[in-house]
Coordinates of C-alpha atoms and ligand atoms in Angstrom, one line a residue:
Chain A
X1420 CA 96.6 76.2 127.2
X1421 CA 98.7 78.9 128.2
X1422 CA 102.7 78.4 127.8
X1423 CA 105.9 80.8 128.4
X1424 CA 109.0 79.3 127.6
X1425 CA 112.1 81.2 129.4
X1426 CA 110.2 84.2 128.8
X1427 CA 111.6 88.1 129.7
X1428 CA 109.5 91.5 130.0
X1429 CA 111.9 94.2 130.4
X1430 CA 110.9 98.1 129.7
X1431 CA 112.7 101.3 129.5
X1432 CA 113.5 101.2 133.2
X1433 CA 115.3 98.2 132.7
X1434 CA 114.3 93.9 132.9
X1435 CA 111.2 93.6 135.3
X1436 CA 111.9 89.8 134.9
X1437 CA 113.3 86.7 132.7
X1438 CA 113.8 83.2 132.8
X1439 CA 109.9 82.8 133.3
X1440 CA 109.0 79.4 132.4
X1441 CA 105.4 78.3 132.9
X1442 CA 102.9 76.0 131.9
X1443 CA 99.0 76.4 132.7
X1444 CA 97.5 73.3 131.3
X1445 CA 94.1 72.6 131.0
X1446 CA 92.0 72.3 134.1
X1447 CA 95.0 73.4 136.2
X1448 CA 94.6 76.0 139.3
X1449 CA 97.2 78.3 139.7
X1450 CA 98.2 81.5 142.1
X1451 CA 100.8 83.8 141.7
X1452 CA 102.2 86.1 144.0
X1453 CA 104.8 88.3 144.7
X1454 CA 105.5 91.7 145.8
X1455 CA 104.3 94.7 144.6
X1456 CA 105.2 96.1 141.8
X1457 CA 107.2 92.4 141.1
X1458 CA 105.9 91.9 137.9
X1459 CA 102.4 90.2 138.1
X1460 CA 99.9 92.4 136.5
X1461 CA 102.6 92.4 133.2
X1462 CA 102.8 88.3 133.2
X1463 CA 99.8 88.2 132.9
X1464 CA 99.1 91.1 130.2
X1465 CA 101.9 88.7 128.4
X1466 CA 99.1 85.8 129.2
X1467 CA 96.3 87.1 127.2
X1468 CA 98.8 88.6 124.5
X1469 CA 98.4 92.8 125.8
X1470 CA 102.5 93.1 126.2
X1471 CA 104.6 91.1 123.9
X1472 CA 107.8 89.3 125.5
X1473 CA 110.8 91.1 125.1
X1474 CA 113.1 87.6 124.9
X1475 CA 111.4 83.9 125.2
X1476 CA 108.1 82.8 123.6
X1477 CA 104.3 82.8 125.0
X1478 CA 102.2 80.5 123.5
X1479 CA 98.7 80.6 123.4
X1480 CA 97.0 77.7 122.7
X1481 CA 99.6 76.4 121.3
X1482 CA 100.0 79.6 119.2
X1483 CA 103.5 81.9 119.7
X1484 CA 101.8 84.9 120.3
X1485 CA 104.7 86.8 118.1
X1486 CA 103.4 85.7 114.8
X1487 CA 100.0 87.0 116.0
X1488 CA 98.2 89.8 114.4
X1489 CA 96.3 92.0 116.5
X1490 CA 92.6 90.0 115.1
X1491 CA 93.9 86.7 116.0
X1492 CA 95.2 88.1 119.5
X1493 CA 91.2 89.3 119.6
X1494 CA 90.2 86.3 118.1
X1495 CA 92.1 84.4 121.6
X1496 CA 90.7 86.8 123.7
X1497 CA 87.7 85.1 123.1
X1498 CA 88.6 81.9 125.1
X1499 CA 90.6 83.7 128.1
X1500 CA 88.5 85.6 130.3
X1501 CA 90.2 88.0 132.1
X1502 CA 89.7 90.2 135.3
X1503 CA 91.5 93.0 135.1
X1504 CA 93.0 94.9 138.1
X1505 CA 91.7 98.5 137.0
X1506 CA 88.4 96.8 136.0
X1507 CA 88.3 98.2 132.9
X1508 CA 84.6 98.8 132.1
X1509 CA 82.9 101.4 129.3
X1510 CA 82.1 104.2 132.1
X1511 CA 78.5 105.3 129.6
X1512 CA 76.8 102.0 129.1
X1513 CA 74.9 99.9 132.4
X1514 CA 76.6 97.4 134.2
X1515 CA 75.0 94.8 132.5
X1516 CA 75.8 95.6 129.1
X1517 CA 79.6 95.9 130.4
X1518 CA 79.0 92.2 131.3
X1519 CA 77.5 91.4 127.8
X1520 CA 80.2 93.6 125.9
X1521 CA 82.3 90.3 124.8
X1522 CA 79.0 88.3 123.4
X1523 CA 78.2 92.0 122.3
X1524 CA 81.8 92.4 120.1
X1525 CA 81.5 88.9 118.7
X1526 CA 78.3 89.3 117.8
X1527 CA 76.7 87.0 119.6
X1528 CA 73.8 87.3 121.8
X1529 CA 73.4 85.6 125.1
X1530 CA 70.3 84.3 126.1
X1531 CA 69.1 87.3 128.9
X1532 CA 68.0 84.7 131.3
X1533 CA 71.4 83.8 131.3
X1534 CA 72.7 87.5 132.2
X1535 CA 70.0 87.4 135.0
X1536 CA 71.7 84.0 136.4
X1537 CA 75.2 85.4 135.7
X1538 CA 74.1 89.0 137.4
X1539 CA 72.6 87.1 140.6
X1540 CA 75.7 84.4 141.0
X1541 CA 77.5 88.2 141.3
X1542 CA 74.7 89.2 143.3
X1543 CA 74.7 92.4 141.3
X1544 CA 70.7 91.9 139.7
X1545 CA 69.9 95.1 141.2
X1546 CA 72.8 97.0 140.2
X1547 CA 72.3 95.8 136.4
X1548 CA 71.4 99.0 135.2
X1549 CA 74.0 101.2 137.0
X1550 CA 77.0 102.8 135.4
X1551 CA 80.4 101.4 136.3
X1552 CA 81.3 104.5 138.1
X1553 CA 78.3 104.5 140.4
X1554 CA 79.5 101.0 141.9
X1555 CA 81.4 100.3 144.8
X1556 CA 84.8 98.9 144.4
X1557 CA 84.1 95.4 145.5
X1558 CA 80.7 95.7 143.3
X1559 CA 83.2 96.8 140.2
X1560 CA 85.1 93.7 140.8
X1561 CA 82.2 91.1 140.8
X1562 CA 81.6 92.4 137.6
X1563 CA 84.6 92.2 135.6
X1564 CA 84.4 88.3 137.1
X1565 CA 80.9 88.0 135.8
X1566 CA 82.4 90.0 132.3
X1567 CA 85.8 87.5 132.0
X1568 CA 83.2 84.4 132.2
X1569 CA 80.3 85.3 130.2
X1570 CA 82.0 83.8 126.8
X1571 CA 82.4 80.5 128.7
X1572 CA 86.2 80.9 128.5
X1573 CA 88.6 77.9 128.5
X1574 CA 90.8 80.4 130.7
X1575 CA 90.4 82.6 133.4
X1576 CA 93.2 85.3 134.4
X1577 CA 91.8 87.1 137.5
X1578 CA 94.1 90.2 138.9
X1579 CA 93.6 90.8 142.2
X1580 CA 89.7 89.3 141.8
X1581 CA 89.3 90.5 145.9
X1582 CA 91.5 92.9 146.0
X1583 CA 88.4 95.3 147.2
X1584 CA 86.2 92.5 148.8
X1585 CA 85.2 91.8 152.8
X1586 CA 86.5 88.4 153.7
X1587 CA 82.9 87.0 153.3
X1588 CA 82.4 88.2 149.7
X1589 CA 86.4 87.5 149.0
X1590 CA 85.1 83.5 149.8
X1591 CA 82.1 83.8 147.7
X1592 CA 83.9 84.8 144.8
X1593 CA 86.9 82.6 145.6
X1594 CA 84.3 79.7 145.7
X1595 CA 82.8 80.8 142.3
X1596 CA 86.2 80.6 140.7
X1597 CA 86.6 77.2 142.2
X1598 CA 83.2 76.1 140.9
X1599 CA 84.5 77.3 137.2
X1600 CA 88.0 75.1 137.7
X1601 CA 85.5 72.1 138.9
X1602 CA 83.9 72.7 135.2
X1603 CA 87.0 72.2 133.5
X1604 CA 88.5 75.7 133.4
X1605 CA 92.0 76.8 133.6
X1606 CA 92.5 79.6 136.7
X1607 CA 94.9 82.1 137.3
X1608 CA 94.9 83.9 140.3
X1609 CA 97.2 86.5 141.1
X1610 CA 97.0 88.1 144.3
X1611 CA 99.2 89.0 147.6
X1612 CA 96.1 87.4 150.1
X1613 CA 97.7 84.7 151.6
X1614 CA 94.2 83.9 153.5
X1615 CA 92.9 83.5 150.1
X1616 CA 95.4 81.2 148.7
X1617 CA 94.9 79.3 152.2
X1618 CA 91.3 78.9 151.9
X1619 CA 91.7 77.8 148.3
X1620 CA 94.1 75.0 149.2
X1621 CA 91.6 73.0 151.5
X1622 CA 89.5 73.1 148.5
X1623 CA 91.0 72.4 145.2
X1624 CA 94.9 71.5 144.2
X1625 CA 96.1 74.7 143.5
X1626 CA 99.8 75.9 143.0
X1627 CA 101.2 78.6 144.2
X1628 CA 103.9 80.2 142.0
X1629 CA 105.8 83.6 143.5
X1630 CA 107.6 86.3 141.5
X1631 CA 109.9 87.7 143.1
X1632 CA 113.8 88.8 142.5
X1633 CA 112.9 88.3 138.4
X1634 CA 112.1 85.2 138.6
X1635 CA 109.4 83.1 139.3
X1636 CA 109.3 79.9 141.5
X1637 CA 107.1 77.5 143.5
X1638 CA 106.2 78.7 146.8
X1639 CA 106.7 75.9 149.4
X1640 CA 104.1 74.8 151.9
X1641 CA 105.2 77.7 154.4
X1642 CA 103.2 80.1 153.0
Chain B
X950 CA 77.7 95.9 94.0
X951 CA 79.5 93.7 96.8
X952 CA 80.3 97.2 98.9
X953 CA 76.7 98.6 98.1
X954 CA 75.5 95.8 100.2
X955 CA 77.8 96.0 102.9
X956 CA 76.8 99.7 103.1
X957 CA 73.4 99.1 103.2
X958 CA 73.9 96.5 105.9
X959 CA 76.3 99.2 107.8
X960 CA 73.4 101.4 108.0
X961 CA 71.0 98.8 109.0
X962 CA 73.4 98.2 111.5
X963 CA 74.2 96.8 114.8
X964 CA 72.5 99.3 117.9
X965 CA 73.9 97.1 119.9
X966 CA 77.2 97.7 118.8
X967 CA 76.6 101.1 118.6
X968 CA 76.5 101.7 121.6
X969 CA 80.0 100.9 122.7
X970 CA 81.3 104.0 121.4
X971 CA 79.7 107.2 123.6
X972 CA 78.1 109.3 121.6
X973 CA 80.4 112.6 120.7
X974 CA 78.1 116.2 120.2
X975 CA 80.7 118.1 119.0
X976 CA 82.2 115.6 116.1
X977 CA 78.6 114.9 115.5
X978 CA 77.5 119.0 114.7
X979 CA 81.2 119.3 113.1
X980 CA 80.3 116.3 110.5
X981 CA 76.2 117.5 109.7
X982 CA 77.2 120.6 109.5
X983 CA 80.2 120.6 107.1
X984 CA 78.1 118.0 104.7
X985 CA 75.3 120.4 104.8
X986 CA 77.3 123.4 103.8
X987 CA 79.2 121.5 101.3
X988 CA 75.8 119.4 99.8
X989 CA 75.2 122.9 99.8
X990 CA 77.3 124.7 97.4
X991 CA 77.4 121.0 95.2
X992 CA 73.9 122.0 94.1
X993 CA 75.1 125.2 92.9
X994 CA 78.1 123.6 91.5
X995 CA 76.1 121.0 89.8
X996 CA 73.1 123.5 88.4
X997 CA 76.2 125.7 87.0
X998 CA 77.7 122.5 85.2
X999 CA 74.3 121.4 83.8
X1000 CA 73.3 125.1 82.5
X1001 CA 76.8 125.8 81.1
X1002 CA 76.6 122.6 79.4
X1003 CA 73.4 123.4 78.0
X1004 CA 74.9 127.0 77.1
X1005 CA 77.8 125.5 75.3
X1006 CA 75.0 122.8 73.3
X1007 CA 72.6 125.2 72.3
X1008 CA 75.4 128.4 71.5
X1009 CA 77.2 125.6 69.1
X1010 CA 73.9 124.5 67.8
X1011 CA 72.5 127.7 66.8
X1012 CA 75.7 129.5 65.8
X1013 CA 76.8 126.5 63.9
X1014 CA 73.5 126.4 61.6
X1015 CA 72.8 130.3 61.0
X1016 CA 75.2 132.2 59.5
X1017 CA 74.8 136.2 57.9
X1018 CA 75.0 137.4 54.7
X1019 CA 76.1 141.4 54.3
X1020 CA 75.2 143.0 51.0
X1021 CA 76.8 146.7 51.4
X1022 CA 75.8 148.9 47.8
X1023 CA 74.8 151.7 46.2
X1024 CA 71.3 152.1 47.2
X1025 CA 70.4 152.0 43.1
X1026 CA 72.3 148.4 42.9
X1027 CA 70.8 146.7 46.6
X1028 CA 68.0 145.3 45.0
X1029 CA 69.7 143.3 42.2
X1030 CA 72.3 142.8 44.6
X1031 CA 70.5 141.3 47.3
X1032 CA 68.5 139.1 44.4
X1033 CA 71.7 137.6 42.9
X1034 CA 72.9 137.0 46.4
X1035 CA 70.1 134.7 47.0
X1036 CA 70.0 133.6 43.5
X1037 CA 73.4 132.2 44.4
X1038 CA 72.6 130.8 48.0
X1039 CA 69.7 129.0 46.7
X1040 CA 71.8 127.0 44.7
X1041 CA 75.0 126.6 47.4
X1042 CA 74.8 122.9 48.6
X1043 CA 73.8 123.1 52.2
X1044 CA 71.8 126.4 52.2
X1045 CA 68.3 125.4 53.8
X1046 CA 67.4 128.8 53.3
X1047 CA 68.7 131.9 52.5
X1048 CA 66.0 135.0 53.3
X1049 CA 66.4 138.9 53.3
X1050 CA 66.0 140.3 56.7
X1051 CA 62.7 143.2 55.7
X1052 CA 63.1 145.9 57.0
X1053 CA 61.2 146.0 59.9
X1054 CA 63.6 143.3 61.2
X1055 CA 66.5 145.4 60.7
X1056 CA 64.8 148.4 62.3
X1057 CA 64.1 146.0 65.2
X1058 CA 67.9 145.1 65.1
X1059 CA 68.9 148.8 65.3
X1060 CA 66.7 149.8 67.8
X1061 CA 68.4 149.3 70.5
X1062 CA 71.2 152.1 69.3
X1063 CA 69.4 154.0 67.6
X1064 CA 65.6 154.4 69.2
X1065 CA 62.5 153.3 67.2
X1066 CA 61.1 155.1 64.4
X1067 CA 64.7 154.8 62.4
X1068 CA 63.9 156.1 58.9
X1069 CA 65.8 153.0 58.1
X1070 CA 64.9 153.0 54.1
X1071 CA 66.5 156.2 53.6
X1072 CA 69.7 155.4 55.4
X1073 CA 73.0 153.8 53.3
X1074 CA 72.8 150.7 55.6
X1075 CA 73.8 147.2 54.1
X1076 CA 71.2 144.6 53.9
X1077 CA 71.3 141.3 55.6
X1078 CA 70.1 137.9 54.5
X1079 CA 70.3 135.5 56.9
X1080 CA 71.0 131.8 56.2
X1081 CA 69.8 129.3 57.6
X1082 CA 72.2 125.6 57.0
X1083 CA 71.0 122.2 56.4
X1084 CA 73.0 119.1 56.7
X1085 CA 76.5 119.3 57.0
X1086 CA 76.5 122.7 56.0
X1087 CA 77.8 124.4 53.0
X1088 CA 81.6 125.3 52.1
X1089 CA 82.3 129.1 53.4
X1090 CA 85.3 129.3 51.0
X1091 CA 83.4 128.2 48.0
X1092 CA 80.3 130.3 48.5
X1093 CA 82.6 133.0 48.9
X1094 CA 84.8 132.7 46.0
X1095 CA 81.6 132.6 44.0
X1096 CA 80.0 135.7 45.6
X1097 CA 82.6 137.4 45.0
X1098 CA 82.3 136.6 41.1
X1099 CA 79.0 137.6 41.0
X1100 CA 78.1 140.0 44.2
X1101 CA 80.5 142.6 44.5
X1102 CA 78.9 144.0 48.0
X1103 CA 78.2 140.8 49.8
X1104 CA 80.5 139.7 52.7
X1105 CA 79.6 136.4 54.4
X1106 CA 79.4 136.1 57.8
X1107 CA 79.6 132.5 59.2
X1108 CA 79.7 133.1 62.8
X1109 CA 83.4 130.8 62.9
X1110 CA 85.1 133.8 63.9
X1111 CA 83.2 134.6 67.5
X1112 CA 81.7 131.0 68.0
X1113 CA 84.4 129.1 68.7
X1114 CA 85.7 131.4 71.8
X1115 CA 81.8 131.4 73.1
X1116 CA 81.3 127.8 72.9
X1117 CA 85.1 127.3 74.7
X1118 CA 84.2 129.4 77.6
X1119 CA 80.9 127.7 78.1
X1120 CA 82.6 124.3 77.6
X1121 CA 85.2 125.7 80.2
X1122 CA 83.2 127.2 82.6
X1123 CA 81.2 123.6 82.6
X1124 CA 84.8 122.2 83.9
X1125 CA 85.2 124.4 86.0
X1126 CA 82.2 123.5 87.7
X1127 CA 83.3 119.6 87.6
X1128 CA 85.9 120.8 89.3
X1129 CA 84.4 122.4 91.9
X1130 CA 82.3 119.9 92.6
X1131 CA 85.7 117.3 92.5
X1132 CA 86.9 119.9 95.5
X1133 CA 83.8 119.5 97.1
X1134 CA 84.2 116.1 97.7
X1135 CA 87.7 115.7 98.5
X1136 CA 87.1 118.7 101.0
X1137 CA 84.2 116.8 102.4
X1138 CA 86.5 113.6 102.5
X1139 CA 89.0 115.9 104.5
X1140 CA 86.7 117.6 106.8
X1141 CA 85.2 114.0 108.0
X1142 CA 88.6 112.4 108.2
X1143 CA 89.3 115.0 110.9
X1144 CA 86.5 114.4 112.6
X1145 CA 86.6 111.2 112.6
X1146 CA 90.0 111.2 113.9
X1147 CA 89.3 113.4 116.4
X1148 CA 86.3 111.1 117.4
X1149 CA 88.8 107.8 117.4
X1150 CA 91.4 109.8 119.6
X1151 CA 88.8 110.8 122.2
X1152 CA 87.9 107.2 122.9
X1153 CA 91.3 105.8 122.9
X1154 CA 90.1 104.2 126.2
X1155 CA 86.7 102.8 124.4
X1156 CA 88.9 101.6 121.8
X1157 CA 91.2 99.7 124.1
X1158 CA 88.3 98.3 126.3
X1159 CA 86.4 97.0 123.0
X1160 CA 90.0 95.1 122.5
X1161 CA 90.3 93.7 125.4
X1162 CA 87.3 92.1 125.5
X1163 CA 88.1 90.7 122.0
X1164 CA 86.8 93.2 119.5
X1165 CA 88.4 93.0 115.8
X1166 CA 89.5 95.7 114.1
X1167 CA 86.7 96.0 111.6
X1168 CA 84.0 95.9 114.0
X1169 CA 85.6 98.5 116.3
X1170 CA 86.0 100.7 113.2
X1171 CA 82.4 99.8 111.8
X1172 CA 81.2 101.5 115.2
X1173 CA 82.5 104.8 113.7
X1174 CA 82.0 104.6 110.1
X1175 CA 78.4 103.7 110.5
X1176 CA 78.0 107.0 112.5
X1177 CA 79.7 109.2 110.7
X1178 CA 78.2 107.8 107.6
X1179 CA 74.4 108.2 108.9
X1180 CA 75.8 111.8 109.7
X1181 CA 77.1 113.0 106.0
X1182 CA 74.0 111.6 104.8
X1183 CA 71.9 113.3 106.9
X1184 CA 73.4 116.5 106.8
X1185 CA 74.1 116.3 102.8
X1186 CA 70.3 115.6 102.6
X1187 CA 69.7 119.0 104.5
X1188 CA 72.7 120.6 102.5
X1189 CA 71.0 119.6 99.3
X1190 CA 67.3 120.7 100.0
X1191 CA 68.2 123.9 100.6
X1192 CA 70.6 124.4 98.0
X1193 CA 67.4 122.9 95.8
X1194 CA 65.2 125.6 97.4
X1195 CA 67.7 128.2 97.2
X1196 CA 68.1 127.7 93.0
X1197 CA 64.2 127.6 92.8
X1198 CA 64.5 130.8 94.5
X1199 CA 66.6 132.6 91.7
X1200 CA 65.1 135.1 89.2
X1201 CA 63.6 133.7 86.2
X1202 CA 65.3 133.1 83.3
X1203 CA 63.2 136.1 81.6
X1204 CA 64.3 138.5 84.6
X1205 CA 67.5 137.6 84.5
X1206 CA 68.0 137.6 80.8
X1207 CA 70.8 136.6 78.5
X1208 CA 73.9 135.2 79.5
X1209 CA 72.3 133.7 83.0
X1210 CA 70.1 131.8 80.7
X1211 CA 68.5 129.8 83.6
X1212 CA 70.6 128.3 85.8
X1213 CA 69.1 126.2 87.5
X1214 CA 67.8 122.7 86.5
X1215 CA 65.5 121.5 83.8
X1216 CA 63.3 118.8 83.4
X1217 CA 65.1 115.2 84.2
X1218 CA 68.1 117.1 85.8
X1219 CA 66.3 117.9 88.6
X1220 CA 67.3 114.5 89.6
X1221 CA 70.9 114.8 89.3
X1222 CA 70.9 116.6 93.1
X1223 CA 69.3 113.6 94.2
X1224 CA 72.9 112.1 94.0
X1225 CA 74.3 114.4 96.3
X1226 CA 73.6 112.9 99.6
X1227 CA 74.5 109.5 98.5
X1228 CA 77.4 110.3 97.4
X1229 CA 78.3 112.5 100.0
X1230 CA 77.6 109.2 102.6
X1231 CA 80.3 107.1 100.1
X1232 CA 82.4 109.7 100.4
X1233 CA 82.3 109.3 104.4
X1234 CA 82.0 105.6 104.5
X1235 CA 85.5 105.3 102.7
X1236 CA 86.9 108.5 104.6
X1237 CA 86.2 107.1 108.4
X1238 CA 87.3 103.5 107.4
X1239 CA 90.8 104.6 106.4
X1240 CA 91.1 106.6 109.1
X1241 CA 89.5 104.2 111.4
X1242 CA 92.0 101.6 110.0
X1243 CA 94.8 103.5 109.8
X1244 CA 94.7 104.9 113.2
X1245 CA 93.5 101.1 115.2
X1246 CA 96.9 100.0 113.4
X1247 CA 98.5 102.8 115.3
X1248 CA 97.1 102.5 118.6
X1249 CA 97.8 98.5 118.7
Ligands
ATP2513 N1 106.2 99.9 130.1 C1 106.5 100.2 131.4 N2 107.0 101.4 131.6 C2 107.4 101.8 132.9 N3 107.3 101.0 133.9 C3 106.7 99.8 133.7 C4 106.3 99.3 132.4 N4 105.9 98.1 132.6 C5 106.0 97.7 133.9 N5 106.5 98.8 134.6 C6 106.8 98.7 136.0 O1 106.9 97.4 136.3 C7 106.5 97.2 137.7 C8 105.6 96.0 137.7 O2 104.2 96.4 137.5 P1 103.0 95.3 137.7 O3 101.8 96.1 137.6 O4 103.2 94.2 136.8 O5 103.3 94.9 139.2 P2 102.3 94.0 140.1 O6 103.1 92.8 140.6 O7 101.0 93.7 139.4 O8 102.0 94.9 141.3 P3 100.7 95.0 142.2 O9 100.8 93.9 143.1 O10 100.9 96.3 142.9 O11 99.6 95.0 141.3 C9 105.9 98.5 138.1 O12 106.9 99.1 139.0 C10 105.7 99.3 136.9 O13 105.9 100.6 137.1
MG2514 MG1 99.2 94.2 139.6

């Protein structure tokens, strides 16, 4: 699904990190963690083709994202959901158009009992017609997941999915991501809750890879 | 025919799709308002090129077919003059009709100088015939070599001299007006490609959302041209009714007399400002799709 081949992000303030080699394939269950500030919110913005590597190759797909124009990068976008850190919602339209926006931009349109069942599995029905800005954080974050899975993506890149979630809800949604890997999708979790990544491990066959020092490795068992 | 229809579907449009981009109040007043005013002066621009061209038609036509004759003699010889002169144009190829002006006509021509009740019979003024052409017209140089065989006193007058400037500045005023209206446009084009810009730099964020969640270029872009197009054709519709009403509202041609011969439109033409707010919605479409274009290849 999702391939980076001795891959290297560095910016003006110098190499972030290289020698990144990593291979999500299809129905796998991944964390990755790290430090702040190591590097994890820019792997992934190389996973769904946002940054470009600086040395290596990504390939999405089985497409090297470098001979990508910016449609077929939107046309992949398609099939990897993402939740994003910062959310990244339209602050003027309801929450529940936010969630729709992807069927919305490929002109598609959902069937609205699914929104309803999408909006309650969030457990945001009553906050459907809110703007972004009126929600809590935690809210906010439920519904990029219910956005990033709307399109029935073959990938799922969540950032930090509980970053602003009570333990109880952090399991719920934890447990919905699960559900998604059961159905055949590839997950991507990055986060720094080691509880999380515990409580994911009695339940599913997940790795756990850890950027740190520029480059990424497989955390042991000693978590 | 191919981008007629995709224009037409623009405007049926997507609401839905719409709606991603937040409406903008001040980009939205800047666009009617600037399609108005120039809608607006292309209906002046338009009546002047439509009543200079008809200035330029008839001025040709008329001055092309008359033309004077001048009989200047002793008052004892003008009435043997005058008859051999139209002894002579009767038989001149291309002479429809050659009549003497009476002399109640020329009073009336004088009168204006000179006042009414002009003792005109007693005074040493030349007699005119006018002549009126037919077909191609006759030869000036051969009627006048014969004349002047056989009428001392007459001096032809074919108009030649003073037509040709009159009908040149009608036929340049008309491009000027083309021209204007040319400037109209591309000032139009100008006016909404700032807007528009302005419009796709304020939602920079919008723009960048719409992406992530897998927007294409076109569609993000179609978002603004449909708007902006909807606008100009809106505002141009107002611009034009107004202008329309504001030409209705000029002084009759009678009022305003000669060289204004109604501007304005006649008959059929009063379709031509139809045009306008069409045109002035093409005019958008392509403006806010370059710019749209232009500036998503930018912000990648
Ligand atoms: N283009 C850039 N210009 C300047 N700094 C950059 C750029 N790209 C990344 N960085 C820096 O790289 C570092 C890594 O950022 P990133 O968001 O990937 O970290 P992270 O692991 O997701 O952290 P956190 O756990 O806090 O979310 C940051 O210090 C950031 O400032
Ligand atoms: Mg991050």
């Amino acid at each position: 699904m999702i391939e980076l081949d001795n891959v290297a992000y560095s910016y003006g303030g110098g190499e972030l990190f290289s020698s990144v080699t990593l291979s999500l394939p299809p129905g796998s269950f991944h964390f990755l963690t790290g430090p702040s500030g190591a590097g994890k919110t820019t792997l992934l913005k190389l996973c769904y083709g946002e940054l470009t590597a600086t040395a290596g190759q990504v390939r999405l797909f089985g497409q090297d994202t470098r001979s990508l124009g910016r449609d077929d990068i939107a046309q992949l976008r398609r099939r990897i959901g993402v939740v994003h850190q910062d959310c990244q919602f339209l602050d003027h339209l309801p929450v529940a158009e936010n969630i729709a926006l992807p069927l919305t931009v490929a002109g598609r349109d959902g069937a609205p009992e699914d929104l309803e069942d999408l909006l309650g599995w969030v457990g945001l029905r009553r906050q459907a017609g809110q703007l972004p800005p009126e929600l809590s954080g935690g809210e906010r974050q439920r519904a990029a997941l219910a956005r990033a899975v709307i399109m029935s993506p073959d990938v799922i890149l969540a950032d930090e999915p509980t970053g602003n979630v009570d333990w109880d809800m952090s399991q719920r949604l934890l447990t919905l991501l699960i559900e998604l890997n059961r159905m055949g999708k590839t997950v991507l979790i990055a986060t720094h809750d080691l509880s999380l990544i515990r409580a994911a491990k009695s339940e599913v066959e997940a790795r756990v890879l850890r950027l740190k020092d520029r480059r990424i490795q497989a955390a042991g068992a000693n978590l | 025919m191919e981008m007629l229809r995709r224009m037409l579907g623009l405007l049926a449009g997507d609401p839905q799709a719409d709606r991603a981009v937040p409406p903008t109040g001040f980009t939205a007043r800047l666009t009617l308002m600037s399609a108005a005013a120039m809608a607006f002066l292309a209906v002046f621009a338009l009546a002047m090129s439509l009543a200079t061209g008809r200035l330029a038609d008839r001025w040709s036509e008329e001055l092309a077919r008359t033309s004077t004759l001048r009989i200047s003699a002793p008052a004892d010889q003008m009435q043997a003059q005058t008859a051999a002169a139209v002894e002579v144009l009767r038989t001149t190829p291309g002479v429809a009709e050659a009549r003497p002006l009476t002399a109640e006509e020329q009073r009336a021509l004088l009168e204006p100088w000179f006042g009414p009740d002009l003792p005109v019979e007693t005074l040493p003024i030349p007699q005119l015939i006018e002549i009126i052409e037919e077909g191609e017209g006759y030869d000036p140089a051969g009627l006048r070599a014969r004349l002047q065989a056989e009428v001392p006193g007459a001096i032809l007058d074919d108009h030649g001299r003073w037509r040709e400037p009159l009908v040149q500045a009608a036929g340049r005023l008309r491009l000027l007006a083309w021209v204007s209206i040319g400037l109209i446009a591309l000032t139009t084009a100008a006016m909404i490609t700032l807007a528009a810009n302005a419009a796709l730099a304020a939602n920079a964020q919008v723009i960048r959302v719409m992406r992530l969640v897998g927007a294409r270029d076109v569609y993000i872009a179609r978002a603004f041209v449909r708007r902006f197009t909807l606008r100009a054709l809106v505002g141009a519709a107002v611009g034009t009714v107004l202008g329309l009403l504001a030409v209705l509202a000029l002084p009759s041609t009678d009022v305003a007399g000669g060289f204004l011969t109604g501007l304005g439109f006649q008959g059929w033409h009063w379709l031509w400002p139809l045009t306008i707010p069409p045109l002035a919605a093409l005019v958008s479409f392509f403006a806010t799709r370059q710019a749209a274009l232009r500036s998503l290849g930018e912000q990648s």
